[in-house]
């Protein structure tokens, strides 16, 4: 959770480097061309600002949160993202413009990678949502659903439906329902 201006700058600098490297030239070129990565980055940047203002008190922050939340919602509609504030740790990387739905109670660690067309949610109203560890990669079209935990470094394959906890760090999970295929990953 981002609670200070310093943390906000750290998150933004780290995530900008994921999308565009360390230089500003790639960011400028992406903005000029209106690239897909720039549009995704714009959403991520707005999400992080909304998180910062949501977690700070005071009238100024409440007004700023309302503005950033509305902007995030608008960008999310265009990109197909439904990602609430305070769900992802630092290092969120989204590779494609495609539907992504995340329940507001889900918690995902740092360095999460999402390819697109994914769902991270609960099984119905008033039921717990998933908790994913750090360095988790979600393949195209996968779903992580229910009161489950996914360990650090897990790679969820394309089209996989994970409905049971994955305790093994670095596991590769695939299939419907998701099953562990192998052990430690190289990531």
PDB file of C-alpha atoms in Angstrom:
ATOM      1  CA  UNK A   1       0.000   0.000   0.000  1.00  0.00           C
ATOM      2  CA  UNK A   2       1.277   3.422  -0.929  1.00  0.00           C
ATOM      3  CA  UNK A   3       1.106   5.724   2.090  1.00  0.00           C
ATOM      4  CA  UNK A   4       3.623   8.469   1.311  1.00  0.00           C
ATOM      5  CA  UNK A   5       4.741  10.628  -1.590  1.00  0.00           C
ATOM      6  CA  UNK A   6       8.155   8.924  -1.436  1.00  0.00           C
ATOM      7  CA  UNK A   7       6.575   5.459  -1.845  1.00  0.00           C
ATOM      8  CA  UNK A   8       4.457   6.758  -4.737  1.00  0.00           C
ATOM      9  CA  UNK A   9       7.599   7.988  -6.528  1.00  0.00           C
ATOM     10  CA  UNK A  10       9.358   4.654  -5.891  1.00  0.00           C
ATOM     11  CA  UNK A  11       6.435   2.652  -7.286  1.00  0.00           C
ATOM     12  CA  UNK A  12       6.118   4.878 -10.358  1.00  0.00           C
ATOM     13  CA  UNK A  13       9.855   4.914 -11.107  1.00  0.00           C
ATOM     14  CA  UNK A  14      10.125   1.137 -10.757  1.00  0.00           C
ATOM     15  CA  UNK A  15       7.077   0.420 -12.897  1.00  0.00           C
ATOM     16  CA  UNK A  16       8.049   2.990 -15.539  1.00  0.00           C
ATOM     17  CA  UNK A  17      11.395   1.184 -15.877  1.00  0.00           C
ATOM     18  CA  UNK A  18       9.534  -2.123 -16.411  1.00  0.00           C
ATOM     19  CA  UNK A  19       7.620  -0.657 -19.348  1.00  0.00           C
ATOM     20  CA  UNK A  20      10.209   1.678 -20.889  1.00  0.00           C
ATOM     21  CA  UNK A  21      13.637   0.933 -19.436  1.00  0.00           C
ATOM     22  CA  UNK A  22      15.723   3.479 -17.548  1.00  0.00           C
ATOM     23  CA  UNK A  23      15.690   6.263 -20.133  1.00  0.00           C
ATOM     24  CA  UNK A  24      12.994   8.788 -20.899  1.00  0.00           C
ATOM     25  CA  UNK A  25      13.388   8.463 -24.693  1.00  0.00           C
ATOM     26  CA  UNK A  26      11.395   5.217 -24.892  1.00  0.00           C
ATOM     27  CA  UNK A  27       8.593   6.737 -22.791  1.00  0.00           C
ATOM     28  CA  UNK A  28       8.517   9.837 -24.980  1.00  0.00           C
ATOM     29  CA  UNK A  29       8.456   7.747 -28.169  1.00  0.00           C
ATOM     30  CA  UNK A  30       5.680   5.502 -26.811  1.00  0.00           C
ATOM     31  CA  UNK A  31       3.618   8.550 -25.852  1.00  0.00           C
ATOM     32  CA  UNK A  32       4.175  10.160 -29.229  1.00  0.00           C
ATOM     33  CA  UNK A  33       3.072   6.995 -31.046  1.00  0.00           C
ATOM     34  CA  UNK A  34       0.221   6.213 -28.627  1.00  0.00           C
ATOM     35  CA  UNK A  35       1.571   2.696 -28.183  1.00  0.00           C
ATOM     36  CA  UNK A  36      -0.251  -0.016 -26.286  1.00  0.00           C
ATOM     37  CA  UNK A  37       2.408  -0.047 -23.563  1.00  0.00           C
ATOM     38  CA  UNK A  38       1.996   3.697 -23.050  1.00  0.00           C
ATOM     39  CA  UNK A  39      -1.784   3.324 -22.665  1.00  0.00           C
ATOM     40  CA  UNK A  40      -1.273   0.522 -20.126  1.00  0.00           C
ATOM     41  CA  UNK A  41       1.344   2.614 -18.303  1.00  0.00           C
ATOM     42  CA  UNK A  42      -1.088   5.550 -18.156  1.00  0.00           C
ATOM     43  CA  UNK A  43      -3.614   3.285 -16.419  1.00  0.00           C
ATOM     44  CA  UNK A  44      -0.979   1.958 -13.971  1.00  0.00           C
ATOM     45  CA  UNK A  45       0.194   5.498 -13.170  1.00  0.00           C
ATOM     46  CA  UNK A  46      -3.385   6.626 -12.508  1.00  0.00           C
ATOM     47  CA  UNK A  47      -4.032   3.526 -10.371  1.00  0.00           C
ATOM     48  CA  UNK A  48      -0.982   4.296  -8.214  1.00  0.00           C
ATOM     49  CA  UNK A  49      -2.013   7.937  -7.751  1.00  0.00           C
ATOM     50  CA  UNK A  50      -5.519   6.806  -6.741  1.00  0.00           C
ATOM     51  CA  UNK A  51      -4.004   4.378  -4.212  1.00  0.00           C
ATOM     52  CA  UNK A  52      -1.827   7.105  -2.707  1.00  0.00           C
ATOM     53  CA  UNK A  53      -4.696   9.552  -2.277  1.00  0.00           C
ATOM     54  CA  UNK A  54      -7.051   6.846  -0.983  1.00  0.00           C
ATOM     55  CA  UNK A  55      -4.578   5.891   1.764  1.00  0.00           C
ATOM     56  CA  UNK A  56      -3.921   9.472   2.916  1.00  0.00           C
ATOM     57  CA  UNK A  57      -6.284  11.524   5.031  1.00  0.00           C
ATOM     58  CA  UNK A  58      -7.552  15.051   4.581  1.00  0.00           C
ATOM     59  CA  UNK A  59      -9.901  16.904   2.285  1.00  0.00           C
ATOM     60  CA  UNK A  60      -7.280  17.505  -0.419  1.00  0.00           C
ATOM     61  CA  UNK A  61      -6.565  13.773  -0.658  1.00  0.00           C
ATOM     62  CA  UNK A  62     -10.275  12.889  -0.752  1.00  0.00           C
ATOM     63  CA  UNK A  63     -10.821  15.266  -3.666  1.00  0.00           C
ATOM     64  CA  UNK A  64      -7.698  14.016  -5.469  1.00  0.00           C
ATOM     65  CA  UNK A  65      -8.765  10.402  -4.874  1.00  0.00           C
ATOM     66  CA  UNK A  66     -12.175  11.079  -6.426  1.00  0.00           C
ATOM     67  CA  UNK A  67     -10.515  12.595  -9.504  1.00  0.00           C
ATOM     68  CA  UNK A  68      -7.906   9.820  -9.938  1.00  0.00           C
ATOM     69  CA  UNK A  69     -10.433   7.067  -9.210  1.00  0.00           C
ATOM     70  CA  UNK A  70     -12.782   8.443 -11.886  1.00  0.00           C
ATOM     71  CA  UNK A  71      -9.883   8.789 -14.352  1.00  0.00           C
ATOM     72  CA  UNK A  72      -8.763   5.209 -13.608  1.00  0.00           C
ATOM     73  CA  UNK A  73     -12.298   3.976 -14.151  1.00  0.00           C
ATOM     74  CA  UNK A  74     -12.514   5.798 -17.487  1.00  0.00           C
ATOM     75  CA  UNK A  75      -9.156   4.439 -18.689  1.00  0.00           C
ATOM     76  CA  UNK A  76     -10.119   0.984 -17.423  1.00  0.00           C
ATOM     77  CA  UNK A  77     -13.284   0.960 -19.531  1.00  0.00           C
ATOM     78  CA  UNK A  78     -11.262   1.718 -22.665  1.00  0.00           C
ATOM     79  CA  UNK A  79      -8.615  -0.900 -21.879  1.00  0.00           C
ATOM     80  CA  UNK A  80     -10.876  -3.554 -20.348  1.00  0.00           C
ATOM     81  CA  UNK A  81      -9.243  -3.379 -16.894  1.00  0.00           C
ATOM     82  CA  UNK A  82     -11.237  -3.606 -13.682  1.00  0.00           C
ATOM     83  CA  UNK A  83      -8.500  -3.279 -11.090  1.00  0.00           C
ATOM     84  CA  UNK A  84      -9.326  -1.702  -7.711  1.00  0.00           C
ATOM     85  CA  UNK A  85      -6.874   0.224  -5.569  1.00  0.00           C
ATOM     86  CA  UNK A  86      -4.547  -1.481  -3.056  1.00  0.00           C
ATOM     87  CA  UNK A  87      -4.615  -4.977  -4.577  1.00  0.00           C
ATOM     88  CA  UNK A  88      -1.167  -5.180  -6.218  1.00  0.00           C
ATOM     89  CA  UNK A  89       2.289  -4.715  -4.751  1.00  0.00           C
ATOM     90  CA  UNK A  90       5.045  -2.821  -6.547  1.00  0.00           C
ATOM     91  CA  UNK A  91       5.972  -4.035 -10.029  1.00  0.00           C
ATOM     92  CA  UNK A  92       2.648  -4.724 -11.737  1.00  0.00           C
ATOM     93  CA  UNK A  93       3.276  -5.546 -15.408  1.00  0.00           C
ATOM     94  CA  UNK A  94       0.387  -5.993 -17.846  1.00  0.00           C
ATOM     95  CA  UNK A  95       1.390  -7.173 -21.314  1.00  0.00           C
ATOM     96  CA  UNK A  96      -1.829  -6.874 -23.332  1.00  0.00           C
ATOM     97  CA  UNK A  97      -4.885  -4.691 -23.624  1.00  0.00           C
ATOM     98  CA  UNK A  98      -7.521  -7.294 -22.775  1.00  0.00           C
ATOM     99  CA  UNK A  99     -10.085  -7.846 -20.038  1.00  0.00           C
ATOM    100  CA  UNK A 100      -8.601  -8.127 -16.559  1.00  0.00           C
ATOM    101  CA  UNK A 101     -10.939  -8.385 -13.577  1.00  0.00           C
ATOM    102  CA  UNK A 102      -9.643  -8.296 -10.007  1.00  0.00           C
ATOM    103  CA  UNK A 103     -11.831  -8.506  -6.915  1.00  0.00           C
ATOM    104  CA  UNK A 104     -11.296  -5.620  -4.508  1.00  0.00           C
ATOM    105  CA  UNK A 105     -10.450  -8.046  -1.675  1.00  0.00           C
ATOM    106  CA  UNK A 106      -7.754  -9.922  -3.614  1.00  0.00           C
ATOM    107  CA  UNK A 107      -4.146  -9.328  -2.573  1.00  0.00           C
ATOM    108  CA  UNK A 108      -1.257  -9.827  -4.981  1.00  0.00           C
ATOM    109  CA  UNK A 109       2.427  -9.477  -4.098  1.00  0.00           C
ATOM    110  CA  UNK A 110       5.225  -7.628  -5.864  1.00  0.00           C
ATOM    111  CA  UNK A 111       6.375  -8.179  -9.469  1.00  0.00           C
ATOM    112  CA  UNK A 112       3.136  -9.683 -10.756  1.00  0.00           C
ATOM    113  CA  UNK A 113       2.945 -10.319 -14.518  1.00  0.00           C
ATOM    114  CA  UNK A 114      -0.402 -10.534 -16.298  1.00  0.00           C
ATOM    115  CA  UNK A 115      -0.788 -11.352 -19.979  1.00  0.00           C
ATOM    116  CA  UNK A 116      -4.495 -10.540 -20.253  1.00  0.00           C
ATOM    117  CA  UNK A 117      -8.031 -11.873 -20.234  1.00  0.00           C
ATOM    118  CA  UNK A 118      -7.613 -12.881 -16.580  1.00  0.00           C
ATOM    119  CA  UNK A 119      -9.872 -13.031 -13.542  1.00  0.00           C
ATOM    120  CA  UNK A 120      -8.760 -12.944  -9.911  1.00  0.00           C
ATOM    121  CA  UNK A 121     -11.860 -13.176  -7.788  1.00  0.00           C
ATOM    122  CA  UNK A 122     -14.100 -14.863  -5.284  1.00  0.00           C
ATOM    123  CA  UNK A 123     -16.831 -17.461  -5.731  1.00  0.00           C
ATOM    124  CA  UNK A 124     -19.702 -15.158  -4.841  1.00  0.00           C
ATOM    125  CA  UNK A 125     -20.865 -12.375  -2.599  1.00  0.00           C
ATOM    126  CA  UNK A 126     -19.292 -12.245   0.862  1.00  0.00           C
ATOM    127  CA  UNK A 127     -16.742 -14.998   0.143  1.00  0.00           C
ATOM    128  CA  UNK A 128     -12.959 -14.523   0.505  1.00  0.00           C
ATOM    129  CA  UNK A 129     -10.746 -13.690  -2.473  1.00  0.00           C
ATOM    130  CA  UNK A 130      -7.368 -15.146  -3.481  1.00  0.00           C
ATOM    131  CA  UNK A 131      -4.012 -14.106  -2.054  1.00  0.00           C
ATOM    132  CA  UNK A 132      -1.129 -14.378  -4.531  1.00  0.00           C
ATOM    133  CA  UNK A 133       2.538 -14.173  -3.602  1.00  0.00           C
ATOM    134  CA  UNK A 134       5.333 -12.198  -5.239  1.00  0.00           C
ATOM    135  CA  UNK A 135       6.652 -12.835  -8.779  1.00  0.00           C
ATOM    136  CA  UNK A 136       3.477 -14.619  -9.897  1.00  0.00           C
ATOM    137  CA  UNK A 137       2.883 -14.825 -13.649  1.00  0.00           C
ATOM    138  CA  UNK A 138      -0.661 -15.246 -14.960  1.00  0.00           C
ATOM    139  CA  UNK A 139      -1.029 -16.651 -18.473  1.00  0.00           C
ATOM    140  CA  UNK A 140      -3.589 -15.611 -21.064  1.00  0.00           C
ATOM    141  CA  UNK A 141      -7.167 -16.383 -20.097  1.00  0.00           C
ATOM    142  CA  UNK A 142      -6.475 -17.849 -16.669  1.00  0.00           C
ATOM    143  CA  UNK A 143      -8.703 -17.565 -13.616  1.00  0.00           C
ATOM    144  CA  UNK A 144      -7.703 -17.683  -9.951  1.00  0.00           C
ATOM    145  CA  UNK A 145     -10.875 -18.065  -7.951  1.00  0.00           C
ATOM    146  CA  UNK A 146     -11.879 -18.616  -4.328  1.00  0.00           C
ATOM    147  CA  UNK A 147     -10.389 -18.526  -0.873  1.00  0.00           C
ATOM    148  CA  UNK A 148      -6.963 -19.780  -1.990  1.00  0.00           C
ATOM    149  CA  UNK A 149      -3.302 -18.882  -1.668  1.00  0.00           C
ATOM    150  CA  UNK A 150      -0.726 -19.019  -4.433  1.00  0.00           C
ATOM    151  CA  UNK A 151       2.955 -19.188  -3.403  1.00  0.00           C
ATOM    152  CA  UNK A 152       5.770 -16.926  -4.630  1.00  0.00           C
ATOM    153  CA  UNK A 153       7.110 -17.444  -8.150  1.00  0.00           C
ATOM    154  CA  UNK A 154       4.205 -19.553  -9.409  1.00  0.00           C
ATOM    155  CA  UNK A 155       3.501 -19.504 -13.149  1.00  0.00           C
ATOM    156  CA  UNK A 156      -0.154 -20.069 -14.041  1.00  0.00           C
ATOM    157  CA  UNK A 157      -0.554 -21.339 -17.607  1.00  0.00           C
ATOM    158  CA  UNK A 158      -2.845 -20.016 -20.297  1.00  0.00           C
ATOM    159  CA  UNK A 159      -6.493 -20.935 -19.814  1.00  0.00           C
ATOM    160  CA  UNK A 160      -5.841 -22.455 -16.399  1.00  0.00           C
ATOM    161  CA  UNK A 161      -8.517 -22.319 -13.692  1.00  0.00           C
ATOM    162  CA  UNK A 162      -6.942 -22.339 -10.222  1.00  0.00           C
ATOM    163  CA  UNK A 163      -9.479 -23.227  -7.521  1.00  0.00           C
ATOM    164  CA  UNK A 164      -7.160 -24.807  -4.928  1.00  0.00           C
ATOM    165  CA  UNK A 165      -4.161 -23.345  -3.109  1.00  0.00           C
ATOM    166  CA  UNK A 166      -0.706 -23.748  -4.642  1.00  0.00           C
ATOM    167  CA  UNK A 167       1.756 -24.023  -1.743  1.00  0.00           C
ATOM    168  CA  UNK A 168       4.849 -24.977  -3.768  1.00  0.00           C
ATOM    169  CA  UNK A 169       7.061 -21.976  -4.571  1.00  0.00           C
ATOM    170  CA  UNK A 170       8.017 -21.638  -8.218  1.00  0.00           C
ATOM    171  CA  UNK A 171       5.491 -24.222  -9.390  1.00  0.00           C
ATOM    172  CA  UNK A 172       4.034 -24.319 -12.888  1.00  0.00           C
ATOM    173  CA  UNK A 173       0.265 -24.746 -12.857  1.00  0.00           C
ATOM    174  CA  UNK A 174      -1.902 -25.640 -15.847  1.00  0.00           C
ATOM    175  CA  UNK A 175      -5.187 -27.261 -16.765  1.00  0.00           C
ATOM    176  CA  UNK A 176      -8.824 -27.097 -15.739  1.00  0.00           C
ATOM    177  CA  UNK A 177      -8.843 -27.413 -12.803  1.00  0.00           C
ATOM    178  CA  UNK A 178      -5.273 -26.211 -12.252  1.00  0.00           C
ATOM    179  CA  UNK A 179      -2.695 -28.845 -11.335  1.00  0.00           C
ATOM    180  CA  UNK A 180       1.000 -28.512 -10.551  1.00  0.00           C
ATOM    181  CA  UNK A 181       3.078 -29.675 -13.517  1.00  0.00           C
ATOM    182  CA  UNK A 182       6.599 -29.050 -12.271  1.00  0.00           C
ATOM    183  CA  UNK A 183       8.712 -27.525  -9.546  1.00  0.00           C
ATOM    184  CA  UNK A 184      10.963 -24.502  -9.303  1.00  0.00           C
ATOM    185  CA  UNK A 185      10.931 -22.020 -12.120  1.00  0.00           C
ATOM    186  CA  UNK A 186      13.901 -20.109 -13.476  1.00  0.00           C
ATOM    187  CA  UNK A 187      12.343 -16.705 -12.780  1.00  0.00           C
TER     188      UNK A 187
END
